[in-house]
PDB file of C-alpha atoms and ligand atoms in Angstrom:
ATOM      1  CA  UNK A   1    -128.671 -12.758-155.218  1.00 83.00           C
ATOM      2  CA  UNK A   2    -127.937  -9.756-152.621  1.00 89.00           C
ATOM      3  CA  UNK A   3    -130.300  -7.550-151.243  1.00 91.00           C
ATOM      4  CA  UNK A   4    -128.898  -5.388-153.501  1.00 90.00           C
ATOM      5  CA  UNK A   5    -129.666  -6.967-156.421  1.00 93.00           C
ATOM      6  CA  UNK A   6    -132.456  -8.133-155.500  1.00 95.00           C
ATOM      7  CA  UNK A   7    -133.806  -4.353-155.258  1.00 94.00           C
ATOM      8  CA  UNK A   8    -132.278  -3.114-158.624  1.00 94.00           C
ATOM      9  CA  UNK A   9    -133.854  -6.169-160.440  1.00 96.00           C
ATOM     10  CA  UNK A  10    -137.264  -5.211-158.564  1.00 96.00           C
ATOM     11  CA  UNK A  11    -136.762  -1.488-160.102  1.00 95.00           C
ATOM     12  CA  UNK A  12    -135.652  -2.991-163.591  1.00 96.00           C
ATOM     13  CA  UNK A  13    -138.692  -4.971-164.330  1.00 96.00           C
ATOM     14  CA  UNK A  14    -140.963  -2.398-162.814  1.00 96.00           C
ATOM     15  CA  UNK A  15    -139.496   0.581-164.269  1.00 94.00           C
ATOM     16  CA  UNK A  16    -139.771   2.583-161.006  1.00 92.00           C
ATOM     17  CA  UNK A  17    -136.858   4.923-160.135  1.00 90.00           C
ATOM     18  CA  UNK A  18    -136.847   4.223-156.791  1.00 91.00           C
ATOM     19  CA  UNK A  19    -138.281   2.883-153.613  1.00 93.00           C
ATOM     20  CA  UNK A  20    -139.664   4.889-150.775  1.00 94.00           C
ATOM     21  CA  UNK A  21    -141.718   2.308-148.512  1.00 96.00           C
ATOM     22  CA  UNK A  22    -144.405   3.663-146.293  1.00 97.00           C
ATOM     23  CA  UNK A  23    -147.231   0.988-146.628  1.00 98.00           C
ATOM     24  CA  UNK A  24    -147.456  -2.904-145.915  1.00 98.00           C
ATOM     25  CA  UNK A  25    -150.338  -4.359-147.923  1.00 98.00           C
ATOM     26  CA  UNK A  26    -150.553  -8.052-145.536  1.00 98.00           C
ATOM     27  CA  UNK A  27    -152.449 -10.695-146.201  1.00 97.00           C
ATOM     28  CA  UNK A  28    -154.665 -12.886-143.489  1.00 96.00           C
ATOM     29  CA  UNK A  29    -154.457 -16.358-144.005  1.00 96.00           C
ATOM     30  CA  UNK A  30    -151.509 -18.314-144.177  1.00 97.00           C
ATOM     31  CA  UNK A  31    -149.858 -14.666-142.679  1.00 98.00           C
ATOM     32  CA  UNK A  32    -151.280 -13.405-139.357  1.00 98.00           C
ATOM     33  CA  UNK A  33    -152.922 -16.807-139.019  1.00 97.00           C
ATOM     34  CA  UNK A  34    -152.121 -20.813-139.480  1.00 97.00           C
ATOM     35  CA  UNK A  35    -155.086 -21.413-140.633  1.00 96.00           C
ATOM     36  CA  UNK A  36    -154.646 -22.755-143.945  1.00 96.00           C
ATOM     37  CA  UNK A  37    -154.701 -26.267-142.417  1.00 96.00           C
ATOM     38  CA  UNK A  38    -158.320 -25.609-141.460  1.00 96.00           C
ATOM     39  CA  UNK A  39    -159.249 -23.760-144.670  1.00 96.00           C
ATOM     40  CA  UNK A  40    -158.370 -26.633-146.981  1.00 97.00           C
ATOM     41  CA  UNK A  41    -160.053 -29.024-144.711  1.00 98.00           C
ATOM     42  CA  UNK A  42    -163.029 -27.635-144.883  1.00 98.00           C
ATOM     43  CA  UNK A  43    -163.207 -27.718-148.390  1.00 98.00           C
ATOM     44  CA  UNK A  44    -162.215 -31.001-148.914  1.00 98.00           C
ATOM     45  CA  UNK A  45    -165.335 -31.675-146.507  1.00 98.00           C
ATOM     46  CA  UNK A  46    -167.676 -29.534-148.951  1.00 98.00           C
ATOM     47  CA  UNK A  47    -166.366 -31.351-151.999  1.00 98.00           C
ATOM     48  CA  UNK A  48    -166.673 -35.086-150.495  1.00 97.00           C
ATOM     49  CA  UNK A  49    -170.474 -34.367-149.768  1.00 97.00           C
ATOM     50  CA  UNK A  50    -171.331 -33.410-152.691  1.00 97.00           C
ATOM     51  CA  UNK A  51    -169.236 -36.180-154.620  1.00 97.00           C
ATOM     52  CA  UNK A  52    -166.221 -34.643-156.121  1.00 97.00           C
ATOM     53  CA  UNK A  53    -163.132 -35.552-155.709  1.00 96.00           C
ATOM     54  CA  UNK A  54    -159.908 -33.725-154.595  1.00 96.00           C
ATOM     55  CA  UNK A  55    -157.058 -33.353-152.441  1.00 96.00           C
ATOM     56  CA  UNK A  56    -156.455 -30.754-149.677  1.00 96.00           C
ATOM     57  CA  UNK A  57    -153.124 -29.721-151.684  1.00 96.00           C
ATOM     58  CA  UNK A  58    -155.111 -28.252-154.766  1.00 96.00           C
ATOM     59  CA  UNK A  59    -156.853 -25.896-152.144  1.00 97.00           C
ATOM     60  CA  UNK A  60    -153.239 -24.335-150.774  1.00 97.00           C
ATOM     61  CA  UNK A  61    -153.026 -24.124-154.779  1.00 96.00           C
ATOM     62  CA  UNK A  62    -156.158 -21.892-154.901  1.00 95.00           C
ATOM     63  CA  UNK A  63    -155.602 -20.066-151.676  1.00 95.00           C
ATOM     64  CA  UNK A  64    -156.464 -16.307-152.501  1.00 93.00           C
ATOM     65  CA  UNK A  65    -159.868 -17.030-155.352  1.00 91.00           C
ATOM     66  CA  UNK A  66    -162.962 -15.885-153.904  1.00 88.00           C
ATOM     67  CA  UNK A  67    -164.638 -18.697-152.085  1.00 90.00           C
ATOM     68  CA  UNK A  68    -167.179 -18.725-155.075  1.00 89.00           C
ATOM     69  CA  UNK A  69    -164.909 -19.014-157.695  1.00 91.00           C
ATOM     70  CA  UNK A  70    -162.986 -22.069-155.798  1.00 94.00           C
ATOM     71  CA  UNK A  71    -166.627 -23.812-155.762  1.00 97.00           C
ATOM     72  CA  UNK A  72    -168.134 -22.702-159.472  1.00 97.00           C
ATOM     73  CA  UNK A  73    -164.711 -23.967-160.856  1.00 97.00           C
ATOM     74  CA  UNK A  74    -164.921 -27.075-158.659  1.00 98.00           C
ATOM     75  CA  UNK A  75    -168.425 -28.503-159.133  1.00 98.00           C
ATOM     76  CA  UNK A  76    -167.443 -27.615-163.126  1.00 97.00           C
ATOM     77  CA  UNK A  77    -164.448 -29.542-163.377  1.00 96.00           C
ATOM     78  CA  UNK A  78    -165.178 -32.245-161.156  1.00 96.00           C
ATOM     79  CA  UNK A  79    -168.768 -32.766-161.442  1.00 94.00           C
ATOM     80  CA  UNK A  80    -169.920 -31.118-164.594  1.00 96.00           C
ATOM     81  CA  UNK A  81    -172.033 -28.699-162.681  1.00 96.00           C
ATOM     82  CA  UNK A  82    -172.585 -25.323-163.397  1.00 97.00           C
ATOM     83  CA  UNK A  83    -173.344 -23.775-160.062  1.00 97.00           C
ATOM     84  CA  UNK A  84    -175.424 -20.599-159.813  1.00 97.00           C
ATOM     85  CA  UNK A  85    -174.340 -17.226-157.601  1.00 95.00           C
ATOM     86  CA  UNK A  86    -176.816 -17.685-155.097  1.00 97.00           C
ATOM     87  CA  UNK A  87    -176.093 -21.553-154.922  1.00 98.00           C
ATOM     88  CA  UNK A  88    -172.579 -20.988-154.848  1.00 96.00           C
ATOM     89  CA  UNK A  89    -173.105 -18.206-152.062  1.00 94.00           C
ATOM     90  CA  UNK A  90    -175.219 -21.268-150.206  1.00 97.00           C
ATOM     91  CA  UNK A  91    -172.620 -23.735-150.423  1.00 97.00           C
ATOM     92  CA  UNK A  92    -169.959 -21.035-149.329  1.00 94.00           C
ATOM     93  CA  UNK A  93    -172.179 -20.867-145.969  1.00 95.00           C
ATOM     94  CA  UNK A  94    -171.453 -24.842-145.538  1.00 97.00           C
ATOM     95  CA  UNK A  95    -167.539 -24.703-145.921  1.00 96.00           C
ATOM     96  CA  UNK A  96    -167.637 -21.667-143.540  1.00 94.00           C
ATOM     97  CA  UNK A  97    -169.295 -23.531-140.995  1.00 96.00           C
ATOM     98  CA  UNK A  98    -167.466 -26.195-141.549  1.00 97.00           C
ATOM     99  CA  UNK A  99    -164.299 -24.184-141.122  1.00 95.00           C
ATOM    100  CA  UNK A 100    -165.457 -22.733-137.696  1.00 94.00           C
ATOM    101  CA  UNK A 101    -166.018 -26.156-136.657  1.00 97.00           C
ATOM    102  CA  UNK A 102    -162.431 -27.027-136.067  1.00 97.00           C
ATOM    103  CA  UNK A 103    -162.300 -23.882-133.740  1.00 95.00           C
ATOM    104  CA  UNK A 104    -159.777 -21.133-133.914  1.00 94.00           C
ATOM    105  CA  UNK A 105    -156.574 -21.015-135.784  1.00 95.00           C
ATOM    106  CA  UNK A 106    -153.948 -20.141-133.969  1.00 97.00           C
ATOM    107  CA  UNK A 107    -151.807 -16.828-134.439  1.00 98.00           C
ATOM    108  CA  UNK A 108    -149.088 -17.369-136.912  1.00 98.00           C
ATOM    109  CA  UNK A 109    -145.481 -16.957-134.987  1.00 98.00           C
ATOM    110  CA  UNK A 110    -144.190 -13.811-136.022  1.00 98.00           C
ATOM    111  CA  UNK A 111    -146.807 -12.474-137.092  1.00 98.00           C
ATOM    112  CA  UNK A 112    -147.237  -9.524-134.549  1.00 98.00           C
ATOM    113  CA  UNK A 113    -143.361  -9.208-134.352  1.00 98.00           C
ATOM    114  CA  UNK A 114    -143.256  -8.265-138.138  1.00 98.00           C
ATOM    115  CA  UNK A 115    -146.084  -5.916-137.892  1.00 98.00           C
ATOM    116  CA  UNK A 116    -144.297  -3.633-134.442  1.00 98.00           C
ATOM    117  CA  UNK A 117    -141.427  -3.736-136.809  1.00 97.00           C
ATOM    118  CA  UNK A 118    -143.053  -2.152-140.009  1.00 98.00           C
ATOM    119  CA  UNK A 119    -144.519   0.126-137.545  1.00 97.00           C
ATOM    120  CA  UNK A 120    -141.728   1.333-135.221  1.00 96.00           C
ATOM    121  CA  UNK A 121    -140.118   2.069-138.688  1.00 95.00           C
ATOM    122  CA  UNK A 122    -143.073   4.428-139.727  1.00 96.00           C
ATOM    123  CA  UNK A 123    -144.359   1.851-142.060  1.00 97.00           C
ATOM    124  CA  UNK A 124    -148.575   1.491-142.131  1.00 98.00           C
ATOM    125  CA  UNK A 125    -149.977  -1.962-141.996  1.00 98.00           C
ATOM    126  CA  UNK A 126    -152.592  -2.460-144.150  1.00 98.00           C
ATOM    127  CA  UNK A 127    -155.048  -5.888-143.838  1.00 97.00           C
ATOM    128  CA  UNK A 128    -155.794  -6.978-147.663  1.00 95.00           C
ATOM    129  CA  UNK A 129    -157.906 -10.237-147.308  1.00 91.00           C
ATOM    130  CA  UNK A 130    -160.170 -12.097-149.282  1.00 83.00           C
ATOM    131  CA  UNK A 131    -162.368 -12.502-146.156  1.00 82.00           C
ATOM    132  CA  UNK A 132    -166.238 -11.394-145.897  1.00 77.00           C
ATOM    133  CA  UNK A 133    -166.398 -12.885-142.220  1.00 78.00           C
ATOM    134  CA  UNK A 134    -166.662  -9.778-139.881  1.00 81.00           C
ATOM    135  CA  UNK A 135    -166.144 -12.456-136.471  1.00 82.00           C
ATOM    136  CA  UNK A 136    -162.534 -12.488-138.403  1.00 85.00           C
ATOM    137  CA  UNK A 137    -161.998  -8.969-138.941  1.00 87.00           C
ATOM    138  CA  UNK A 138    -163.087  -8.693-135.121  1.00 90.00           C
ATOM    139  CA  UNK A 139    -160.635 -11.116-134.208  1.00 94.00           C
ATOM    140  CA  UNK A 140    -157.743  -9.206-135.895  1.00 95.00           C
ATOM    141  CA  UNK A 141    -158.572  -6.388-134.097  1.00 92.00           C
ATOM    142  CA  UNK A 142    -157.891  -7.953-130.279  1.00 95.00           C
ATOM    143  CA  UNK A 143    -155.243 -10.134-131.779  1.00 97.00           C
ATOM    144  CA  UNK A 144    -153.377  -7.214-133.395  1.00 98.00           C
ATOM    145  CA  UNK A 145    -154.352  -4.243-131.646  1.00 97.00           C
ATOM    146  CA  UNK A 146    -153.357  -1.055-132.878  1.00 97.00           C
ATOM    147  CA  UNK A 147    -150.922  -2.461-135.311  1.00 98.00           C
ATOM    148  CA  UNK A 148    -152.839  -1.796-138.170  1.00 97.00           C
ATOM    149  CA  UNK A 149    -154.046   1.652-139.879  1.00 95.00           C
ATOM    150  CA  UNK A 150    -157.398   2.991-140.773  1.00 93.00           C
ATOM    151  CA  UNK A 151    -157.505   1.275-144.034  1.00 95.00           C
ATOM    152  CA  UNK A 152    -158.334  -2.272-145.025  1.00 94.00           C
ATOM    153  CA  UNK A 153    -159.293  -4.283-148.099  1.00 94.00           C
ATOM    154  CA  UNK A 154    -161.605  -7.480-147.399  1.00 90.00           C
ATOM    155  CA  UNK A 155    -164.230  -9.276-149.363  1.00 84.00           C
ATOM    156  CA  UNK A 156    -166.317  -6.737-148.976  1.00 84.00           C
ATOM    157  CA  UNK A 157    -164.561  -4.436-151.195  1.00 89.00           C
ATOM    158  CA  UNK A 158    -163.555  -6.614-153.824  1.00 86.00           C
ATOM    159  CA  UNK A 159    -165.396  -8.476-156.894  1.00 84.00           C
ATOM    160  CA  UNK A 160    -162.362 -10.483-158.682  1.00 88.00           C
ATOM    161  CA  UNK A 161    -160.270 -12.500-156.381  1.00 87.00           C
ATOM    162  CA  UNK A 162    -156.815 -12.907-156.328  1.00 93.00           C
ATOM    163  CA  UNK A 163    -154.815 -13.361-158.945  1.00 96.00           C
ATOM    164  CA  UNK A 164    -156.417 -10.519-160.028  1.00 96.00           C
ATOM    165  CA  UNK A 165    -154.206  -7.654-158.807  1.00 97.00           C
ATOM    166  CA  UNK A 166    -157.868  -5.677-157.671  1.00 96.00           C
ATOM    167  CA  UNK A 167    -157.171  -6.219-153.805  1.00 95.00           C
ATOM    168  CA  UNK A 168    -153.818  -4.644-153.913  1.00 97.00           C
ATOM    169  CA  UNK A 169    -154.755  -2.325-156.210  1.00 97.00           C
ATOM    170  CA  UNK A 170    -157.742  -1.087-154.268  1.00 97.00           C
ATOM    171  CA  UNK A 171    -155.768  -1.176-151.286  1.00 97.00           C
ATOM    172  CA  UNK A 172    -153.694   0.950-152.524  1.00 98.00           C
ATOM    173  CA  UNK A 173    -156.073   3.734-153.889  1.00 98.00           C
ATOM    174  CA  UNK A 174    -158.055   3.584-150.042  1.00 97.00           C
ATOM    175  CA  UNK A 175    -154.364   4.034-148.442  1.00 98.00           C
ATOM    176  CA  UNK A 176    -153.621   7.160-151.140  1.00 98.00           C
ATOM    177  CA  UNK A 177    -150.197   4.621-152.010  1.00 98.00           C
ATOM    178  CA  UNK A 178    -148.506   4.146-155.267  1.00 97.00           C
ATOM    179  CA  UNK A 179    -146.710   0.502-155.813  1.00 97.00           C
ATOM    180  CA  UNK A 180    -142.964   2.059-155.001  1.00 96.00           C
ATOM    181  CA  UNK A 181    -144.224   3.042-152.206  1.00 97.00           C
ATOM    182  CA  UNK A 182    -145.667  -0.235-151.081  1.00 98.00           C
ATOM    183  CA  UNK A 183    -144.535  -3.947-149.712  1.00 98.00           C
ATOM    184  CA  UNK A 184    -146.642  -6.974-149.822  1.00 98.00           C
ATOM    185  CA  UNK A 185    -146.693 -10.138-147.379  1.00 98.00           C
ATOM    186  CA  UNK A 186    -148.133 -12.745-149.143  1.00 98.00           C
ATOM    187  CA  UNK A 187    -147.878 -16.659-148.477  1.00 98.00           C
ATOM    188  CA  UNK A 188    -150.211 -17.940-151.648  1.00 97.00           C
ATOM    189  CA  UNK A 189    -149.093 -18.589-155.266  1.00 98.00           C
ATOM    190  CA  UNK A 190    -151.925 -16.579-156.595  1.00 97.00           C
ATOM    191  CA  UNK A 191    -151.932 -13.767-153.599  1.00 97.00           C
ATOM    192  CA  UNK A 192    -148.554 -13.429-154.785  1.00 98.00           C
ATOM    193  CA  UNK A 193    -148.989 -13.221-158.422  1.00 98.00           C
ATOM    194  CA  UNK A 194    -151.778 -10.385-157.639  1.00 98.00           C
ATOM    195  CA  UNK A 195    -149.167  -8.569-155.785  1.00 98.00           C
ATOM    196  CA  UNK A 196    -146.789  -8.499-158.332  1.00 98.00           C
ATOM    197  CA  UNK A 197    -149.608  -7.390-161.077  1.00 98.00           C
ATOM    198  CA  UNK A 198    -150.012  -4.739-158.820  1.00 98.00           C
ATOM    199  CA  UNK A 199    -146.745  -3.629-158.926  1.00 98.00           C
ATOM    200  CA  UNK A 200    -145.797  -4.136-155.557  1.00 98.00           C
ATOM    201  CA  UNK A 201    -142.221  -5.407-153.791  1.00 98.00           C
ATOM    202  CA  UNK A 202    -143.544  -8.620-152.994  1.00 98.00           C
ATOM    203  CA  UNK A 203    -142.481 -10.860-149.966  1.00 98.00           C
ATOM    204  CA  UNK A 204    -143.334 -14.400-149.759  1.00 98.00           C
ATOM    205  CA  UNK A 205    -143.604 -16.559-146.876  1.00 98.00           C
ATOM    206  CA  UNK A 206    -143.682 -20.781-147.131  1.00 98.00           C
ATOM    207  CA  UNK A 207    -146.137 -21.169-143.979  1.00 98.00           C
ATOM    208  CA  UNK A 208    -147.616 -24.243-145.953  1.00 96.00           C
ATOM    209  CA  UNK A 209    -146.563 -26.896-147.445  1.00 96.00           C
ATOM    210  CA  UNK A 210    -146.067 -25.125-151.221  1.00 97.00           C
ATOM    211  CA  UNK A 211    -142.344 -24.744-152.531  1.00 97.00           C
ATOM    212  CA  UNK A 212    -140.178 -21.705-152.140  1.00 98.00           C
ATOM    213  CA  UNK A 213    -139.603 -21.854-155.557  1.00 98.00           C
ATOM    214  CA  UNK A 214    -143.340 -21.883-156.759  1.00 98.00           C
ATOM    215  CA  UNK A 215    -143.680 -18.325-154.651  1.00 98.00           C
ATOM    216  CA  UNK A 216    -140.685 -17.006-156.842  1.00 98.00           C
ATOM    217  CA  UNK A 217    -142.390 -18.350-160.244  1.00 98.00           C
ATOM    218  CA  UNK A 218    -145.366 -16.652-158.986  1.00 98.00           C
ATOM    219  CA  UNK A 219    -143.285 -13.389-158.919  1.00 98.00           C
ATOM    220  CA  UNK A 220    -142.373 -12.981-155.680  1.00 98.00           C
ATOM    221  CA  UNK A 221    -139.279 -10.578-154.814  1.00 98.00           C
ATOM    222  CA  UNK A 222    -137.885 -12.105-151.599  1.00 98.00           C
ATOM    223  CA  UNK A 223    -139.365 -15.607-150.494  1.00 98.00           C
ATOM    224  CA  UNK A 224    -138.795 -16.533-146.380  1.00 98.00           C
ATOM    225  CA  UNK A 225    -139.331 -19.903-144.668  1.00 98.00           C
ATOM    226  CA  UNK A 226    -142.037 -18.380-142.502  1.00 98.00           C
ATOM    227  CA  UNK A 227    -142.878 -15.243-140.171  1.00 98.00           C
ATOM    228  CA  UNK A 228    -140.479 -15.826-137.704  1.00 98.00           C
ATOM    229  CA  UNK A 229    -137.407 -15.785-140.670  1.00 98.00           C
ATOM    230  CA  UNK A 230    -138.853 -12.643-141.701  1.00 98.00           C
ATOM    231  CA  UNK A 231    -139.307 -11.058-138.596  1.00 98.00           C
ATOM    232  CA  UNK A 232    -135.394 -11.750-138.241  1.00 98.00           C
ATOM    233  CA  UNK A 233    -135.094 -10.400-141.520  1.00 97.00           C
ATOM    234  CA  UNK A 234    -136.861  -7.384-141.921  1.00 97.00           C
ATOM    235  CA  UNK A 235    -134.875  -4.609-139.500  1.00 96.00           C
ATOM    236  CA  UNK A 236    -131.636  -5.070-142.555  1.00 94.00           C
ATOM    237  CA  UNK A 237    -134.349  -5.291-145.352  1.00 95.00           C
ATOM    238  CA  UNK A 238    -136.185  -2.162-144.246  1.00 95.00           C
ATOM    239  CA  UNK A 239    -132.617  -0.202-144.221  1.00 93.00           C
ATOM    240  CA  UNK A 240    -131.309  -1.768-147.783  1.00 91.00           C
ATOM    241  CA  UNK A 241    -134.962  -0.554-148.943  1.00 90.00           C
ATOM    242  CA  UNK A 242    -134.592   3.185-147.888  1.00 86.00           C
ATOM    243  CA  UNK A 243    -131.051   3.748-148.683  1.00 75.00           C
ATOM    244  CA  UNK A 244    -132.397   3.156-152.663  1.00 67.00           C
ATOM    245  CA  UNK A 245    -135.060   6.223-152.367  1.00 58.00           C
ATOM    246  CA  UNK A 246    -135.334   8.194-155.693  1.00 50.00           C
TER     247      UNK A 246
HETATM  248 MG1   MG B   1    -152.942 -16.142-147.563  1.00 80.11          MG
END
């Protein structure tokens, strides 16, 4: 499929009349940073300790679920557990420190590339993450600096996790957006599946080890092998997305 097409199938599904991009709704994990490697070791760690089995590939599978939903579902299905909020909230402390443990993740390539390029082209960058952990949010500001807006979605803001569309769409009430007017970077199944729920043109990037075709079953409108392909990418994208305003 062309660009082209790719962009009139986006506006047949949707039933938009046209795009006019001025917002990128990004995601954190797996997108500004490699740290999905870290993430699902961590939680492989939590489940092991408390006896239940798994593999670190179901975790890249629930990438974007709050970390209490990942854990109530887990001790449910693989130890017939029903774990309470503030247990859950407990446990969630262990995998984070856990997680910290193997020390920083590094930046993903590309990552600050794509965000000058969304903003040299007047585009705002909006951080929509699933994370609660303000050293994090800290970090994005001296590893990203001035690249992003005002605006931000984390775990703070939100009660259902992703696939629920409620990130993007809250993201895009705080950044006064409608979905024609917004893109979303997304490397998750699920993250992507919210995205397109929400509405959104929704760009997928294979930073781990999930298939490119699993991000387009998800619903996503482009898919690209990682940050650096889409940095490449995105100055002829951007231009085949404005010349379609309405
Ligand atoms: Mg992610």
């Amino acid at each position: 499929m062309t660009l082209q097409q790719t962009i009139a199938e986006y506006l047949r599904y949707t039933g938009q009349k046209g795009l006019d991009i001025s917002a990128a709704l990004i995601d954190c994990d797996g997108v500004l940073y490699d740290s999905m490697k870290y993430h699902t070791q961590a939680w492989v760690k939590l489940m092991k300790k408390n006896g239940i089995k798994c593999t670190r590939d179901e975790f890249y599978e629930l990438e974007g679920m709050t970390g209490s939903e990942i854990i109530k579902m887990k001790f449910k299905t693989g130890a017939g557990k029903n774990v309470t909020d503030d247990e859950a909230h407990a446990l969630y402390g262990v995998k984070t420190r856990y997680f910290r443990e193997l020390g920083e993740a590094p930046v993903m390539p590309g990552a600050v590339r794509v965000l000058e390029t969304l903003k040299e082209s007047g585009i705002v960058n909006v951080l929509v993450t699933g994370s609660q952990q303000d050293a994090l949010l800290e970090r994005i500001e001296r590893d990203f600096t001035g690249l992003f807006g005002e605006v931000k979605v984390t775990g703070h803001d939100v009660r259902k996790g992703k696939p629920n569309p409620e990130p993007f769409l809250k993201a895009m009430n705080k950044a006064e957006k409608k979905p024609h007017q917004c893109l979303v970077i997304e490397n998750a199944p699920l993250g992507v599946q919210a995205a397109h729920a929400a509405g959104c043109f929704t760009i997928g990037v294979t930073t781990g080890p999930i298939p490119e075709k699993d991000l387009y079953k998800a619903g996503a409108d482009l898919v690209y092998k990682n940050m650096d392909e889409l940095a490449a990418a995105l100055p002829s994208l951007l231009v085949a997305l404005s010349l379609i305003k309405a």
